[in-house]
Backbone as a printed PyTorch tensor [residue, N CA C, xyz], in Angstrom:
tensor([[[  5.6250, -11.1210,  20.2470],
         [  4.6880,  -9.9810,  21.3330],
         [  3.6860,  -9.8510,  20.6980]],

        [[  2.4000,  -9.9900,  21.7280],
         [  1.0300,  -9.4200,  21.1180],
         [  0.9900,  -7.7430,  21.3740]],

        [[  0.9410,  -7.2600,  20.6500],
         [  0.8170,  -5.7130,  20.9700],
         [ -0.6230,  -5.2650,  20.7320]],

        [[ -1.2500,  -4.6660,  21.8270],
         [ -2.4960,  -4.2510,  21.8120],
         [ -2.4810,  -2.9350,  21.3360]],

        [[ -3.4970,  -2.4320,  20.0250],
         [ -3.2240,  -1.2840,  19.5600],
         [ -4.6020,  -0.7280,  19.5050]],

        [[ -4.5850,   0.5620,  19.2060],
         [ -5.9460,   1.4370,  19.0760],
         [ -6.8720,   0.3670,  17.8740]],

        [[ -8.0890,   0.3850,  18.2540],
         [ -9.3600,  -0.3480,  16.9340],
         [ -9.0630,   0.3850,  15.6910]],

        [[ -8.9570,   1.5330,  16.0810],
         [ -9.0270,   2.4600,  14.8370],
         [ -7.4230,   2.6120,  13.7970]],

        [[ -6.5710,   2.5250,  14.6490],
         [ -5.2680,   2.2710,  14.3370],
         [ -5.0640,   0.9730,  13.4050]],

        [[ -5.6980,  -0.0500,  13.8810],
         [ -5.7110,  -1.3590,  13.0540],
         [ -6.4710,  -0.9610,  11.8450]],

        [[ -7.7840,  -0.2500,  11.8910],
         [ -8.6060,  -0.2710,  10.7020],
         [ -7.8170,   0.8440,   9.7240]],

        [[ -7.3820,   1.6210,  10.0980],
         [ -6.7710,   2.7650,   9.3700],
         [ -5.3690,   2.2630,   8.7980]],

        [[ -4.7700,   1.2470,   9.4230],
         [ -3.3740,   0.3650,   8.6310],
         [ -4.2390,  -0.3160,   7.5220]],

        [[ -5.2490,  -0.9160,   7.5810],
         [ -5.9370,  -1.3580,   6.4840],
         [ -6.0580,  -0.5110,   5.2730]],

        [[ -6.7160,   0.5300,   5.7100],
         [ -6.8270,   1.8340,   4.8120],
         [ -5.3470,   2.3390,   4.1360]],

        [[ -4.5430,   2.3870,   4.8080],
         [ -3.1580,   2.6800,   4.3640],
         [ -2.8390,   1.8280,   3.5300]],

        [[ -2.9140,   0.3820,   3.7360],
         [ -2.4780,  -0.7730,   3.0610],
         [ -2.9800,  -0.6590,   1.3940]],

        [[ -4.2660,  -0.5360,   1.7080],
         [ -5.2560,  -0.3660,   0.4000],
         [ -4.9450,   0.9760,  -0.5150]],

        [[ -4.5160,   2.1800,   0.1800],
         [ -4.4800,   3.0520,  -0.6490],
         [ -2.9110,   3.7030,  -1.0710]],

        [[ -2.2380,   2.3210,  -0.5070],
         [ -0.7880,   2.5380,  -0.8290],
         [ -0.2910,   2.4080,  -2.1020]],

        [[  0.2540,   3.4650,  -3.1720],
         [  0.5910,   2.5500,  -4.4520],
         [  2.1700,   2.7540,  -4.4060]],

        [[  2.6120,   2.7520,  -3.6600],
         [  4.3790,   2.9980,  -3.9120],
         [  5.0440,   1.7330,  -3.0720]],

        [[  6.1200,   1.2170,  -3.2720],
         [  6.7070,   0.3130,  -2.8010],
         [  6.7820,   0.8170,  -1.2260]],

        [[  6.5130,  -0.0200,  -0.0900],
         [  6.3830,   0.8120,   1.0980],
         [  7.9050,   0.8320,   1.7440]],

        [[  8.8160,  -0.2180,   1.4870],
         [ 10.3510,  -0.3390,   2.6580],
         [  9.6740,  -0.1570,   4.0190]],

        [[  8.4180,  -0.7910,   4.4090],
         [  8.1680,  -0.3540,   5.7250],
         [  9.3760,  -0.7120,   6.8660]],

        [[  9.1650,   0.4140,   7.9690],
         [ 10.0780,   0.4430,   9.0420],
         [  9.0290,   0.4120,  10.0330]],

        [[  9.6100,   0.2930,  11.2030],
         [  8.5350,   0.0110,  12.4330],
         [  8.7210,   1.4390,  13.1410]],

        [[  7.6310,   1.7330,  13.9750],
         [  7.5190,   3.1460,  14.7370],
         [  8.7640,   3.2790,  15.0680]],

        [[  9.2570,   2.4310,  16.0210],
         [ 10.5180,   2.6230,  16.9210],
         [ 11.6790,   2.9000,  16.3120]],

        [[ 11.9860,   2.4020,  15.0230],
         [ 13.0290,   2.9340,  13.9600],
         [ 12.9630,   4.1740,  13.4030]],

        [[ 11.7400,   4.3980,  13.2770],
         [ 11.4160,   5.8420,  12.7950],
         [ 11.6310,   7.2010,  13.6290]],

        [[ 11.1180,   6.6890,  15.0450],
         [ 10.9530,   7.8990,  15.9550],
         [ 12.2890,   8.3650,  16.7940]],

        [[ 13.1820,   7.7220,  17.0430],
         [ 14.3860,   8.3160,  17.2600],
         [ 14.3840,   9.1410,  18.4030]],

        [[ 13.5460,   9.3570,  19.5960],
         [ 13.8590,  10.4530,  20.5520],
         [ 13.0710,  11.5840,  19.8940]],

        [[ 12.2360,  11.4860,  19.2000],
         [ 11.4170,  13.1770,  19.0980],
         [ 10.7810,  13.5730,  20.1430]],

        [[ 10.6310,  14.9930,  20.0720],
         [ 10.1490,  15.7600,  21.2980],
         [  9.0560,  16.6810,  21.0110]],

        [[  8.3880,  16.2030,  19.7690],
         [  7.4590,  16.7000,  19.3930],
         [  5.8380,  16.5790,  20.2160]],

        [[  5.2060,  17.4240,  20.6530],
         [  4.0850,  17.0560,  21.1990],
         [  2.9970,  18.0130,  20.9380]],

        [[  1.4530,  17.6090,  20.9960],
         [  0.4250,  18.6990,  20.7270],
         [ -0.6420,  18.6860,  22.0790]],

        [[ -1.0090,  19.7240,  22.3250],
         [ -1.9110,  20.0600,  23.4930],
         [ -3.4780,  19.5870,  22.7310]],

        [[ -4.1620,  18.9980,  23.6660],
         [ -5.6240,  18.7470,  23.0430],
         [ -6.4910,  18.7710,  24.2620]],

        [[ -7.3940,  19.4790,  24.9430],
         [ -8.3500,  19.2730,  25.5610],
         [ -7.7920,  19.2980,  27.1410]],

        [[ -6.6940,  20.2150,  27.1750],
         [ -5.8590,  20.1270,  28.5280],
         [ -5.0740,  19.2580,  28.7760]],

        [[ -4.4530,  18.4170,  27.9660],
         [ -3.3850,  17.2460,  27.9440],
         [ -2.5530,  17.5990,  26.8700]],

        [[ -1.5070,  17.1890,  27.4020],
         [ -0.1750,  17.0890,  26.5210],
         [  0.0740,  15.7730,  25.8200]],

        [[  0.0470,  15.7620,  24.4940],
         [  0.3340,  14.3620,  24.0140],
         [  1.8100,  14.6580,  23.1220]],

        [[  2.5460,  13.4460,  23.5360],
         [  4.0920,  13.4210,  22.7600],
         [  4.0100,  12.3330,  21.7720]],

        [[  4.4770,  12.8230,  20.5100],
         [  5.0600,  11.9240,  19.4530],
         [  5.7350,  10.5410,  20.1100]],

        [[  4.9170,   9.4270,  19.6870],
         [  5.2360,   8.0460,  20.2730],
         [  5.4120,   6.7970,  19.0460]],

        [[  4.9580,   7.4360,  18.0390],
         [  4.9490,   6.1390,  17.0940],
         [  4.8500,   6.9420,  15.5470]],

        [[  5.5040,   6.4180,  14.7530],
         [  5.4970,   6.9110,  13.5310],
         [  5.5910,   5.7050,  12.2080]],

        [[  4.6970,   5.6210,  11.2350],
         [  4.4570,   4.5830,  10.3940],
         [  4.5520,   5.1330,   9.0270]],

        [[  5.3120,   4.9540,   8.2120],
         [  5.3240,   5.2840,   6.5850],
         [  5.1010,   4.0450,   5.9980]],

        [[  4.1010,   4.3020,   5.2870],
         [  3.5080,   2.8810,   4.3240],
         [  3.4940,   3.7490,   2.8430]],

        [[  4.3100,   3.5690,   2.2060],
         [  4.6220,   4.0950,   0.6720],
         [  4.2620,   5.5540,   0.8210]],

        [[  2.9410,   6.1330,   0.4380],
         [  2.7610,   7.7220,   0.4520],
         [  1.8070,   7.9350,   1.6570]],

        [[  1.7780,   7.3440,   2.4660],
         [  0.8260,   7.2900,   3.6420],
         [  1.8010,   7.5610,   4.9360]],

        [[  1.2490,   8.5180,   5.8910],
         [  1.9490,   8.6960,   7.0030],
         [  1.2490,   8.7770,   8.2260]],

        [[  1.5570,   7.8980,   9.1770],
         [  0.5360,   7.9850,  10.3830],
         [  1.7490,   8.6190,  11.6180]],

        [[  1.1650,   9.3240,  12.1600],
         [  1.9990,   9.7890,  13.7000],
         [  0.8710,   9.6880,  14.9330]],

        [[  1.3200,   8.8980,  15.7580],
         [  0.5910,   8.7180,  16.8070],
         [  1.1790,   9.2740,  18.2230]],

        [[  0.2420,  10.2480,  19.0770],
         [  0.7410,  10.8140,  20.0770],
         [  0.0900,  10.3200,  21.1880]],

        [[  1.0290,   9.9480,  22.5240],
         [  0.1810,   9.7160,  23.8370],
         [  0.7960,  10.6460,  24.6920]],

        [[  0.0070,  10.4680,  26.1310],
         [  0.1650,  11.2820,  27.1500],
         [  1.8010,  10.6050,  27.6100]],

        [[  2.4990,  11.5620,  28.1250],
         [  3.8710,  11.0530,  28.8560],
         [  3.7350,   9.6080,  29.9340]],

        [[  4.1970,   8.5490,  30.0050],
         [  4.1870,   7.5630,  30.6770],
         [  3.2570,   6.4120,  30.2090]],

        [[  2.4340,   6.6200,  29.1990],
         [  1.8250,   5.7990,  28.5300],
         [  2.4940,   5.3960,  27.0930]],

        [[  2.0740,   4.1620,  26.7170],
         [  2.7720,   3.6990,  25.3920],
         [  1.7870,   3.1180,  24.6680]],

        [[  2.0580,   2.1360,  23.4980],
         [  0.9880,   1.7770,  22.7850],
         [  0.4220,   0.4910,  23.0950]],

        [[  0.6930,   0.0610,  24.4810],
         [  0.2060,  -1.1190,  24.9840],
         [ -0.6730,  -0.8530,  26.0650]],

        [[ -0.7270,   0.3150,  26.7230],
         [ -1.5780,   0.8330,  28.0080],
         [ -1.9650,   2.0380,  27.7580]],

        [[ -2.1090,   2.7510,  26.4870],
         [ -2.5930,   4.0380,  26.2280],
         [ -4.1720,   3.9560,  26.9730]],

        [[ -4.5570,   5.5200,  27.0490],
         [ -5.6570,   5.6230,  27.3840],
         [ -6.5400,   6.4720,  26.8400]],

        [[ -5.9100,   7.5740,  26.0340],
         [ -6.2080,   8.7080,  24.9800],
         [ -5.2020,   8.8720,  24.3530]],

        [[ -5.3900,   9.2200,  22.9110],
         [ -4.8140,   9.3600,  22.0910],
         [ -4.8030,  10.1780,  20.8420]],

        [[ -4.1140,  10.9870,  20.5120],
         [ -4.0140,  11.8410,  19.2340],
         [ -3.4270,  11.1890,  18.0590]],

        [[ -4.0930,  11.1180,  16.6140],
         [ -3.2560,  10.5320,  15.9110],
         [ -3.4110,  11.4720,  14.4840]],

        [[ -2.3230,  11.0820,  13.8350],
         [ -2.6150,  12.1420,  12.3560],
         [ -2.1560,  11.4730,  11.0970]],

        [[ -2.6110,  11.4630,  10.1450],
         [ -2.5160,  10.4130,   9.0050],
         [ -2.8020,  11.3750,   7.6250]],

        [[ -1.7490,  11.0020,   6.8760],
         [ -2.1770,  11.7550,   5.5780],
         [ -1.9760,  10.4890,   4.5120]],

        [[ -2.9960,  10.5550,   3.5680],
         [ -2.7880,  10.0110,   2.5500],
         [ -2.8430,  10.6340,   1.1020]],

        [[ -1.3640,  10.5910,   0.9150],
         [ -1.0400,  11.6080,   0.0410],
         [ -1.3280,  11.2030,  -1.4200]],

        [[ -2.0030,  10.0980,  -1.8570],
         [ -2.3810,   9.3610,  -3.2120],
         [ -3.9340,   9.8130,  -3.4550]],

        [[ -4.6520,   9.8430,  -1.9960],
         [ -6.0830,  10.0950,  -2.1100],
         [ -6.2010,  11.5690,  -2.4550]],

        [[ -7.2070,  12.1870,  -3.3070],
         [ -7.7190,  13.3320,  -3.6780],
         [ -9.0270,  13.8450,  -2.8480]],

        [[ -9.7350,  12.9230,  -2.6930],
         [-10.8420,  13.1080,  -2.1700],
         [-11.3370,  12.3180,  -1.2630]],

        [[-12.2860,  12.5920,  -0.3370],
         [-12.6340,  12.0390,   0.7180],
         [-13.0440,  10.4400,   0.4320]],

        [[-14.0580,  10.4510,  -0.7730],
         [-14.4830,   9.1490,  -1.2060],
         [-13.6020,   8.1390,  -1.2750]],

        [[-12.3300,   8.4230,  -1.4510],
         [-11.3080,   7.2070,  -1.5920],
         [-10.9260,   6.7180,  -0.1330]],

        [[-10.9550,   7.3550,   0.5420],
         [-10.6010,   6.8900,   2.1690],
         [-12.1440,   6.7560,   3.1730]],

        [[-13.2670,   7.4950,   2.7720],
         [-14.1350,   7.1470,   3.9740],
         [-14.7940,   5.8460,   3.7260]],

        [[-15.2870,   5.5120,   2.7250],
         [-15.8960,   4.0340,   2.3260],
         [-15.3000,   3.0350,   3.3050]],

        [[-13.6580,   3.1090,   2.8650],
         [-12.7220,   2.0490,   3.3040],
         [-12.9390,   2.1650,   4.9020]],

        [[-12.7480,   3.2070,   5.3040],
         [-12.6320,   3.4560,   7.0020],
         [-14.0550,   3.0400,   7.3770]],

        [[-15.0100,   3.4610,   7.0370],
         [-16.3270,   2.9040,   7.4740],
         [-16.6770,   1.4840,   7.4510]],

        [[-16.3170,   1.0530,   6.1970],
         [-16.4540,  -0.5760,   6.1430],
         [-15.6930,  -1.2680,   7.1720]],

        [[-14.3200,  -0.6710,   7.4550],
         [-13.4780,  -1.4450,   8.3160],
         [-13.8940,  -1.4290,   9.9040]],

        [[-14.5570,  -0.4490,  10.4800],
         [-14.8120,  -0.1370,  11.5350],
         [-16.4420,  -0.7660,  11.6770]],

        [[-17.1440,  -0.9490,  10.9620],
         [-18.6980,  -1.2960,  11.0490],
         [-18.8300,  -2.4840,  11.8840]],

        [[-18.1890,  -3.8060,  12.0300],
         [-18.3790,  -4.7480,  12.4460],
         [-18.0890,  -4.5660,  14.2550]],

        [[-17.5070,  -3.3660,  14.4920],
         [-17.0040,  -3.0260,  15.8160],
         [-17.9740,  -1.9730,  16.6960]],

        [[-18.6990,  -1.4230,  15.6550],
         [-19.4660,   0.0310,  16.1440],
         [-20.3060,  -0.5290,  17.0530]],

        [[-20.3530,   0.3610,  18.3330],
         [-21.3020,   0.0580,  19.4100],
         [-22.6380,   0.7090,  18.9720]],

        [[-22.4980,   2.0340,  18.3250],
         [-23.6350,   2.4670,  18.1020],
         [-23.5490,   3.0150,  16.4780]],

        [[-24.4810,   3.9250,  16.2070],
         [-24.4910,   4.4070,  15.0170],
         [-23.7150,   5.7390,  14.9090]],

        [[-22.7270,   5.9200,  14.1920],
         [-21.7450,   6.7390,  13.9610],
         [-22.6760,   8.3860,  13.7940]],

        [[-21.9620,   9.5000,  14.4280],
         [-22.3930,  10.7010,  14.1500],
         [-21.6430,  11.3550,  13.3280]],

        [[-22.2820,  12.1800,  12.2800],
         [-21.2210,  12.9680,  11.3110],
         [-21.3850,  14.6110,  11.7660]],

        [[-20.2470,  15.2590,  11.4740],
         [-20.1340,  16.6410,  11.7900],
         [-19.5420,  17.4360,  10.8460]],

        [[-19.8980,  18.6260,  10.7630],
         [-19.0810,  19.6190,   9.8410],
         [-18.4570,  20.7030,  10.8400]],

        [[-17.4610,  21.5620,  10.3990],
         [-16.8340,  22.5060,  11.0790],
         [-17.0920,  23.7510,  10.0420]],

        [[-17.1260,  25.1120,  11.0850],
         [-17.2170,  26.3950,   9.8410],
         [-15.8150,  26.6360,  10.1150]],

        [[-14.8460,  26.3030,  10.4170],
         [-13.5530,  26.6970,  10.8500],
         [-12.7620,  25.7470,   9.5060]],

        [[-13.2430,  24.9370,   8.9980],
         [-12.8020,  24.2490,   7.8470],
         [-13.5290,  24.5100,   6.3920]],

        [[-12.5970,  25.0150,   5.3630],
         [-13.4120,  25.6130,   4.1480],
         [-13.4110,  24.3330,   3.3250]],

        [[-12.5000,  23.6000,   3.2420],
         [-12.2290,  22.3660,   2.2940],
         [-13.1670,  21.3540,   2.4010]],

        [[-13.7640,  20.4800,   1.6880],
         [-14.5360,  19.1890,   1.8180],
         [-13.9040,  18.4820,   2.9480]],

        [[-15.2360,  18.2590,   4.0080],
         [-14.4220,  17.6410,   5.2970],
         [-15.6180,  16.8280,   5.9180]],

        [[-15.4970,  15.8380,   6.9750],
         [-16.1140,  15.5000,   7.8250],
         [-15.6490,  14.8540,   8.9950]],

        [[-16.3850,  14.8260,  10.4740],
         [-15.7900,  14.6660,  11.3660],
         [-17.1640,  13.6310,  11.7920]],

        [[-16.3520,  12.4520,  12.0310],
         [-17.0770,  11.1880,  12.6020],
         [-16.9360,  10.7040,  14.0770]],

        [[-18.0830,  10.7800,  14.7000],
         [-17.8390,  10.2120,  16.1990],
         [-18.6620,   9.1310,  16.1950]],

        [[-17.7400,   8.0030,  16.7840],
         [-18.0130,   6.6060,  16.8740],
         [-17.7030,   6.2070,  18.3240]],

        [[-18.2500,   5.3760,  18.7520],
         [-18.0080,   4.2700,  19.7120],
         [-17.7220,   2.9350,  19.0780]],

        [[-16.4640,   2.1340,  19.5060],
         [-16.3310,   1.0570,  19.0180],
         [-15.9750,   0.3690,  20.1030]],

        [[-16.2480,  -0.9480,  20.1120],
         [-16.1320,  -1.9990,  20.9070],
         [-15.3580,  -2.8330,  20.3800]],

        [[-13.9340,  -2.9020,  21.5640],
         [-12.8450,  -3.9180,  21.2880],
         [-13.3360,  -5.3060,  21.0460]],

        [[-12.6770,  -5.9020,  20.1570],
         [-13.0010,  -7.5600,  19.5890],
         [-13.2300,  -8.2140,  20.9740]],

        [[-12.1860,  -8.1110,  22.0440],
         [-12.5350,  -8.8210,  23.5090],
         [-13.7490,  -8.3920,  24.1410]],

        [[-14.1920,  -7.1930,  23.7550],
         [-15.2940,  -6.8120,  24.7520],
         [-14.7330,  -5.9930,  25.9930]],

        [[-13.6350,  -6.0260,  26.2390],
         [-13.0150,  -5.1020,  27.5400],
         [-12.9260,  -3.8470,  27.2860]],

        [[-13.2960,  -2.8130,  26.4170],
         [-13.4530,  -1.6690,  26.3650],
         [-13.9750,  -1.1340,  25.2860]],

        [[-14.5260,   0.1420,  25.3580],
         [-15.1630,   0.7700,  24.3340],
         [-14.0160,   1.6350,  23.8920]],

        [[-14.0530,   2.2660,  22.6410],
         [-13.0980,   3.1450,  22.1750],
         [-13.8620,   4.5560,  21.5540]],

        [[-13.6180,   5.6150,  22.2200],
         [-14.6360,   6.5820,  21.4660],
         [-13.4280,   7.3880,  20.6380]],

        [[-14.2760,   7.5850,  19.6460],
         [-13.1230,   8.2220,  18.5130],
         [-14.1940,   9.6150,  17.9850]],

        [[-13.3790,  10.5940,  17.8420],
         [-13.4310,  11.8400,  17.1720],
         [-12.6020,  11.8520,  15.9610]],

        [[-13.1160,  11.6070,  15.0400],
         [-12.1340,  11.6160,  13.1530],
         [-12.8040,  12.5550,  12.5810]],

        [[-11.4350,  13.2290,  12.2540],
         [-11.4210,  14.3550,  11.1620],
         [-11.1000,  13.8480,   9.8720]],

        [[-11.6150,  13.9410,   8.9240],
         [-11.1170,  13.8200,   7.5370],
         [-11.3030,  15.0410,   6.7450]],

        [[-10.2510,  15.5670,   5.9200],
         [-10.3370,  16.5250,   5.0480],
         [ -9.6750,  16.5080,   4.0600]],

        [[ -9.8800,  17.2530,   2.8430],
         [ -9.2520,  17.1160,   1.6990],
         [ -8.1570,  18.1860,   1.7300]],

        [[ -6.9300,  18.2180,   1.4660],
         [ -5.9430,  19.0590,   1.4820],
         [ -5.1740,  19.1700,  -0.1160]],

        [[ -4.4880,  20.0950,  -0.6190],
         [ -3.5210,  20.1050,  -1.6860],
         [ -2.7460,  18.8380,  -1.4990]],

        [[ -2.1280,  18.5060,  -0.2420],
         [ -1.2940,  17.3540,  -0.3620],
         [ -1.7190,  16.0650,  -0.3470]],

        [[ -2.9990,  16.0630,  -0.4840],
         [ -3.8330,  14.4670,  -0.0760],
         [ -5.0840,  15.0530,   1.0190]],

        [[ -5.5940,  13.5360,   1.4500],
         [ -6.4180,  13.5860,   2.4750],
         [ -5.9010,  13.3490,   3.8220]],

        [[ -6.4090,  14.2720,   4.4440],
         [ -5.3260,  14.2000,   5.9220],
         [ -6.6480,  13.9030,   6.9600]],

        [[ -6.5100,  13.1830,   7.8180],
         [ -7.0130,  12.8220,   9.0570],
         [ -6.4740,  12.7560,  10.3920]],

        [[ -6.9480,  13.5630,  11.2470],
         [ -6.6980,  13.9070,  12.5860],
         [ -7.9220,  13.0440,  13.3050]],

        [[ -7.2000,  12.3210,  14.5590],
         [ -7.9680,  11.5470,  15.3640],
         [ -8.0200,  11.6900,  16.9050]],

        [[ -9.0710,  11.6290,  17.3880],
         [ -9.0110,  11.8110,  19.1470],
         [ -9.5180,  10.4750,  19.7410]],

        [[ -8.9160,   9.5970,  20.1020],
         [ -9.2580,   8.5960,  20.7910],
         [ -9.4020,   8.4440,  22.3610]],

        [[ -9.9690,   7.5590,  22.8650],
         [-10.2270,   7.2730,  24.2880],
         [-10.9180,   6.1190,  24.4910]],

        [[-10.0730,   5.3830,  25.2140],
         [-10.5510,   4.1700,  25.9680],
         [-11.1980,   4.3350,  27.0340]],

        [[-12.3970,   3.4310,  27.2400],
         [-13.8060,   3.6640,  28.2660],
         [-13.8720,   2.3800,  28.5390]],

        [[-14.0200,   2.2000,  29.7880],
         [-14.0090,   0.5140,  30.5270],
         [-15.3450,  -0.0140,  29.8460]],

        [[-15.4130,  -1.2850,  29.8290],
         [-16.6010,  -1.5820,  29.1160],
         [-18.0190,  -2.0610,  30.3150]],

        [[-18.7110,  -1.4830,  29.8890],
         [-19.8250,  -1.4160,  30.9650],
         [-21.4490,  -1.6210,  30.2560]],

        [[-22.1390,  -2.4910,  30.6920],
         [-23.5020,  -2.4710,  29.6880],
         [-24.3400,  -1.1920,  29.7180]],

        [[-24.0270,  -0.4310,  30.5050],
         [-24.7870,   1.0580,  30.3830],
         [-23.7000,   2.0440,  30.5250]],

        [[-23.2700,   2.3780,  29.5240],
         [-22.0840,   2.9970,  29.3810],
         [-22.8370,   4.3700,  29.7260]],

        [[-21.9100,   5.4590,  30.6010],
         [-22.2710,   6.6380,  30.9460],
         [-21.5880,   7.6890,  30.1770]],

        [[-22.2460,   8.0900,  29.3760],
         [-21.4610,   9.2400,  28.0150],
         [-21.5730,  10.7410,  28.4750]],

        [[-21.9360,  10.8830,  30.0790],
         [-22.1460,  12.2310,  30.0800],
         [-21.1310,  13.1410,  30.0070]],

        [[-20.0020,  12.8560,  30.3340],
         [-18.6850,  13.6370,  30.2720],
         [-18.3490,  13.7020,  29.1140]],

        [[-18.5270,  12.9160,  28.1190],
         [-18.2930,  12.9810,  26.6470],
         [-19.2570,  13.8170,  25.7890]],

        [[-20.2220,  13.8880,  26.3820],
         [-21.2950,  14.6490,  25.6370],
         [-21.0360,  16.3840,  26.2300]],

        [[-20.5190,  16.5710,  27.4930],
         [-20.0770,  17.7730,  27.8310],
         [-18.8280,  18.5190,  27.0630]],

        [[-17.9600,  17.6600,  26.7440],
         [-16.6450,  17.7470,  25.9910],
         [-16.7460,  18.0200,  24.5920]],

        [[-17.8440,  17.2840,  24.1130],
         [-18.0490,  17.0770,  22.6070],
         [-17.3840,  18.5790,  21.8360]],

        [[-18.5510,  19.6520,  22.2510],
         [-18.0850,  20.5910,  21.2560],
         [-16.7160,  21.2610,  21.4920]],

        [[-16.1920,  21.3480,  22.7430],
         [-14.8290,  21.7230,  22.4940],
         [-13.7460,  20.8620,  22.0130]],

        [[-14.0750,  19.6300,  22.1310],
         [-13.1890,  18.6290,  21.1580],
         [-13.4970,  18.7990,  19.5280]],

        [[-14.6980,  18.7510,  19.1470],
         [-15.0020,  18.9980,  17.8050],
         [-14.1550,  20.5440,  17.4460]],

        [[-14.3000,  21.6150,  18.2950],
         [-13.4020,  22.7950,  17.8390],
         [-12.1030,  22.5580,  17.7370]],

        [[-11.4640,  21.9980,  18.7960],
         [-10.0170,  21.6050,  18.9700],
         [ -9.5890,  20.8430,  17.4590]],

        [[-10.1910,  19.6470,  17.3690],
         [-10.1270,  18.8320,  16.3160],
         [-10.0810,  19.6550,  14.7530]],

        [[-11.0670,  20.4040,  14.8160],
         [-11.3780,  21.2770,  13.4960],
         [-10.1890,  22.1970,  13.1550]],

        [[ -9.4450,  22.6700,  14.1560],
         [ -8.4670,  23.6610,  14.0980],
         [ -7.2640,  23.0800,  14.0210]],

        [[ -7.0410,  21.6830,  14.2190],
         [ -5.7600,  21.1880,  14.3070],
         [ -5.0310,  21.1040,  13.0610]],

        [[ -3.7990,  21.5780,  13.1600],
         [ -2.7760,  21.1350,  11.8700],
         [ -1.3510,  20.9870,  12.6750]],

        [[ -1.3580,  19.6140,  12.2410],
         [  0.1360,  19.1730,  12.6920],
         [  1.1700,  19.0410,  11.4010]],

        [[  2.1110,  18.8510,  11.5260],
         [  3.4910,  18.3280,  10.5940],
         [  3.1960,  16.9390,  10.5410]],

        [[  3.8880,  16.2480,   9.6570],
         [  3.6660,  14.8050,   9.5720],
         [  5.2630,  14.3590,   9.3900]],

        [[  5.6800,  13.5210,  10.5630],
         [  7.1810,  13.2410,  10.6980],
         [  7.3180,  11.9000,   9.7990]],

        [[  8.0950,  11.6920,   9.1810],
         [  8.3940,  10.5740,   8.4930],
         [  9.5840,   9.7470,   9.2950]],

        [[ 10.2620,  10.4810,  10.1050],
         [ 11.3570,   9.7480,  10.8390],
         [ 11.8740,  10.4440,  12.1590]]])
């Protein structure tokens, strides 16, 4: 079965594999999920835990709006923890290198007054390999005592030669604020 996934999920899977130091005993997201009811509110929408991946010491949780799945999602919240990574330099270069071929524009970098630890928020527009859509991403990476944590907001946008980003620009400040205050539990199963 050919599963369409978030472009950044694909790249972060590469990062996870490169940072994984433990034998992973990979299980699929469905095997780990088992009817979770956890949810997160973001920018006026509620996202429900839809996929879990544990790869060695790295955990990924993806949240989707009810009625959507990993094949047809339109917007997503994702949380990742890289428990073996102690600083941003262990994660960011791999991430930036992995998305570079798909960047539709130069990414923007932001900081937040709400976060005291070393961190960066990356805003990037990625173009799907088949050029059928753009993927807008706000991606927060921050250092924590448990490892490097990443929170992501992703939204699919239909491909157009001239992409209108007016609504994205209007929502940017609020979304940056919400992302910088986000604290989610990491579910392993």
